[in-house]
Short mmCIF file of C-alpha atoms in Angstrom, two decimals:
data_model
loop_
_atom_site.label_atom_id
_atom_site.label_comp_id
_atom_site.label_asym_id
_atom_site.label_seq_id
_atom_site.Cartn_x
_atom_site.Cartn_y
_atom_site.Cartn_z
CA UNK C 1 99.07 193.14 278.08
CA UNK C 2 100.04 189.70 276.90
CA UNK C 3 100.87 188.81 273.31
CA UNK C 4 97.75 186.66 273.20
CA UNK C 5 95.57 189.62 274.20
CA UNK C 6 97.26 191.85 271.63
CA UNK C 7 96.57 189.19 269.02
CA UNK C 8 92.94 189.10 270.10
CA UNK C 9 92.73 192.87 269.79
CA UNK C 10 94.02 192.71 266.24
CA UNK C 11 91.57 189.99 265.30
CA UNK C 12 88.63 191.84 266.82
CA UNK C 13 89.63 195.10 265.15
CA UNK C 14 89.47 193.28 261.82
CA UNK C 15 86.08 191.81 262.74
CA UNK C 16 84.78 195.24 263.76
CA UNK C 17 85.84 196.64 260.39
CA UNK C 18 84.38 193.70 258.49
CA UNK C 19 81.06 193.65 260.34
CA UNK C 20 80.45 197.33 260.96
CA UNK C 21 82.74 199.97 259.49
CA UNK C 22 82.01 199.06 255.88
CA UNK C 23 78.43 197.96 256.42
CA UNK C 24 75.67 199.53 254.36
CA UNK C 25 72.67 201.11 256.13
CA UNK C 26 70.68 198.02 255.12
CA UNK C 27 73.26 195.70 256.71
CA UNK C 28 73.27 197.73 259.91
CA UNK C 29 69.49 197.49 260.04
CA UNK C 30 69.78 193.72 259.64
CA UNK C 31 72.21 193.60 262.57
CA UNK C 32 69.78 195.59 264.69
CA UNK C 33 66.90 193.30 263.72
CA UNK C 34 68.95 190.20 264.57
CA UNK C 35 69.88 191.60 267.97
CA UNK C 36 66.27 192.54 268.68
CA UNK C 37 65.16 189.03 267.74
CA UNK C 38 67.64 187.51 270.21
CA UNK C 39 66.39 189.83 272.95
CA UNK C 40 62.76 188.84 272.33
CA UNK C 41 63.59 185.12 272.33
CA UNK C 42 65.56 185.48 275.56
CA UNK C 43 62.60 187.24 277.19
CA UNK C 44 60.18 184.52 276.08
CA UNK C 45 62.48 181.81 277.40
CA UNK C 46 62.98 183.63 280.71
CA UNK C 47 59.21 183.64 281.23
CA UNK C 48 58.00 180.41 279.61
CA UNK C 49 60.79 178.00 278.67
CA UNK C 50 60.63 175.86 281.82
CA UNK C 51 56.88 175.98 282.41
CA UNK C 52 54.15 173.45 281.64
CA UNK C 53 52.69 175.87 279.11
CA UNK C 54 56.03 176.58 277.49
CA UNK C 55 56.72 172.88 277.01
CA UNK C 56 53.91 172.82 274.44
CA UNK C 57 55.52 175.52 272.28
CA UNK C 58 57.09 174.09 269.13
CA UNK C 59 58.70 177.20 267.66
CA UNK C 60 59.06 180.97 267.70
CA UNK C 61 59.13 183.60 264.99
CA UNK C 62 59.66 187.32 265.60
CA UNK C 63 58.26 189.94 263.21
CA UNK C 64 60.38 193.08 263.67
CA UNK C 65 58.20 195.13 261.32
CA UNK C 66 55.22 194.78 263.69
CA UNK C 67 57.14 193.97 266.90
CA UNK C 68 55.09 190.78 267.33
CA UNK C 69 56.24 187.38 268.57
CA UNK C 70 54.58 184.41 266.84
CA UNK C 71 54.49 181.30 269.03
CA UNK C 72 53.62 177.91 267.54
CA UNK C 73 51.82 175.47 269.85
CA UNK C 74 51.44 171.71 269.51
CA UNK C 75 47.62 171.65 269.68
CA UNK C 76 44.63 173.90 269.12
CA UNK C 77 43.70 173.58 272.80
CA UNK C 78 47.06 174.98 273.89
CA UNK C 79 46.85 177.71 271.25
CA UNK C 80 43.53 178.80 272.74
CA UNK C 81 44.78 178.66 276.33
CA UNK C 82 47.95 180.62 275.58
CA UNK C 83 45.96 183.21 273.64
CA UNK C 84 43.96 183.87 276.81
CA UNK C 85 47.22 184.25 278.76
CA UNK C 86 48.99 186.43 276.20
CA UNK C 87 48.70 189.74 278.06
CA UNK C 88 50.05 188.19 281.26
CA UNK C 89 52.99 186.71 279.36
CA UNK C 90 53.60 189.98 277.53
CA UNK C 91 53.67 191.87 280.84
CA UNK C 92 56.14 189.38 282.31
CA UNK C 93 58.36 189.71 279.22
CA UNK C 94 58.21 193.49 279.63
CA UNK C 95 59.37 193.06 283.21
CA UNK C 96 62.56 191.46 281.84
CA UNK C 97 63.16 194.58 279.74
CA UNK C 98 61.64 193.50 276.42
CA UNK C 99 58.32 195.04 275.37
CA UNK C 100 56.62 193.46 272.35
CA UNK C 101 53.52 194.92 270.72
CA UNK C 102 51.76 191.58 270.72
CA UNK C 103 51.93 187.82 271.11
CA UNK C 104 50.25 185.68 268.45
CA UNK C 105 49.73 181.98 269.13
CA UNK C 106 49.26 179.57 266.23
CA UNK C 107 48.87 175.81 265.97
CA UNK C 108 51.70 173.89 264.31
CA UNK C 109 50.93 171.88 261.21
CA UNK C 110 49.69 168.35 261.80
CA UNK C 111 52.59 165.93 261.84
CA UNK C 112 55.12 168.50 262.95
CA UNK C 113 53.25 169.06 266.19
CA UNK C 114 53.34 165.40 267.19
CA UNK C 115 57.10 165.23 266.65
CA UNK C 116 57.82 168.55 268.30
CA UNK C 117 55.68 167.99 271.38
CA UNK C 118 57.78 165.03 272.46
CA UNK C 119 60.94 167.11 272.11
CA UNK C 120 59.57 170.25 273.73
CA UNK C 121 60.30 169.18 277.29
CA UNK C 122 63.92 168.63 276.30
CA UNK C 123 64.32 172.19 275.09
CA UNK C 124 62.53 172.76 271.80
CA UNK C 125 60.64 175.70 273.26
CA UNK C 126 63.91 177.15 274.51
CA UNK C 127 65.63 176.74 271.18
CA UNK C 128 67.35 174.50 268.69
CA UNK C 129 69.49 171.92 270.49
CA UNK C 130 68.27 173.32 273.81
CA UNK C 131 69.89 176.72 273.28
CA UNK C 132 67.88 179.53 274.87
CA UNK C 133 68.87 182.03 272.17
CA UNK C 134 68.22 179.98 269.04
CA UNK C 135 64.59 178.86 268.93
CA UNK C 136 63.17 176.75 266.13
CA UNK C 137 61.58 179.10 263.60
CA UNK C 138 58.13 177.51 263.44
CA UNK C 139 56.97 174.38 261.63
CA UNK C 140 59.47 174.70 258.81
CA UNK C 141 62.46 174.49 261.12
CA UNK C 142 62.31 170.90 262.31
CA UNK C 143 64.74 169.19 259.91
CA UNK C 144 67.37 171.90 260.19
CA UNK C 145 67.03 171.82 263.97
CA UNK C 146 67.73 168.09 264.00
CA UNK C 147 70.77 168.57 261.76
CA UNK C 148 72.07 171.30 264.06
CA UNK C 149 71.65 169.00 267.05
CA UNK C 150 73.80 166.35 265.37
CA UNK C 151 76.60 168.68 264.25
CA UNK C 152 76.84 171.68 266.57
CA UNK C 153 79.13 174.47 265.38
CA UNK C 154 82.49 174.86 267.11
CA UNK C 155 82.18 177.06 270.19
CA UNK C 156 84.35 178.01 273.14
CA UNK C 157 83.35 180.59 275.75
CA UNK C 158 85.37 183.78 276.06
CA UNK C 159 87.39 184.59 279.15
CA UNK C 160 86.62 187.79 281.10
CA UNK C 161 89.75 189.38 279.61
CA UNK C 162 88.63 188.54 276.08
CA UNK C 163 85.15 189.91 276.74
CA UNK C 164 86.73 193.12 278.04
CA UNK C 165 88.66 193.53 274.79
CA UNK C 166 85.41 193.25 272.82
CA UNK C 167 83.83 195.87 275.10
CA UNK C 168 86.71 198.24 274.34
CA UNK C 169 86.45 197.63 270.60
CA UNK C 170 82.78 198.64 270.47
CA UNK C 171 82.87 201.38 273.12
CA UNK C 172 83.29 204.13 270.53
CA UNK C 173 79.94 203.41 268.86
CA UNK C 174 77.44 205.94 270.18
CA UNK C 175 74.26 204.17 269.09
CA UNK C 176 73.63 201.73 271.94
CA UNK C 177 71.59 199.31 269.82
CA UNK C 178 74.24 199.18 267.12
CA UNK C 179 76.92 198.75 269.77
CA UNK C 180 75.11 195.75 271.26
CA UNK C 181 74.45 194.24 267.83
CA UNK C 182 78.11 194.53 266.85
CA UNK C 183 79.23 193.18 270.22
CA UNK C 184 77.02 190.10 269.80
CA UNK C 185 78.32 189.48 266.28
CA UNK C 186 81.97 189.85 267.32
CA UNK C 187 81.46 187.63 270.36
CA UNK C 188 79.86 184.89 268.24
CA UNK C 189 82.63 185.15 265.66
CA UNK C 190 85.44 184.85 268.20
CA UNK C 191 83.75 182.04 270.14
CA UNK C 192 83.47 180.17 266.85
CA UNK C 193 87.14 180.82 266.08
CA UNK C 194 88.20 179.60 269.54
CA UNK C 195 86.05 176.50 269.19
CA UNK C 196 87.50 175.74 265.77
CA UNK C 197 91.06 176.14 267.08
CA UNK C 198 90.26 173.80 269.98
CA UNK C 199 88.86 171.19 267.57
CA UNK C 200 91.92 171.38 265.36
CA UNK C 201 94.24 170.89 268.35
CA UNK C 202 92.25 167.93 269.72
#
């Protein structure tokens, strides 16, 4: 094992301890909720992000307490049409491995809808700055989404070897949902660190 990989292992061990070992039950529940939210958004995007209907979605909000996905549409007509299609969409999301209790379609506030509809085809339905895992959180999210698009956080993808080290670090956690939540958090943390290092060296 190279020195670089050993260094990565040390860093990830610290992250595991920081994120998980000392976490309160409430914090662990928050991690699980965040991971579940990402899974639901990914399922929506897999089914709808690149469709005519999906291009009229202006934001998503997941309610973990009821297992419902709230989808904001840019007009009342599209809200009505998507409401009629909700069981078909829910079944297709379930086919990707994510089963939500319900889909609720709502119309975005006037003013936000007109701005968001023009951006939807470029990825608003898929997520902030076109990311499939970071959707805009409804009408209130427009200004923060534009700021994020201007100044994206540092990010650099992990190599297969680095991903394997993360897998080893979380392999001892028996709860599969907690394991996946911790893995996602550690992956995001290290990708941010790599991106920051790359920026500093540029």
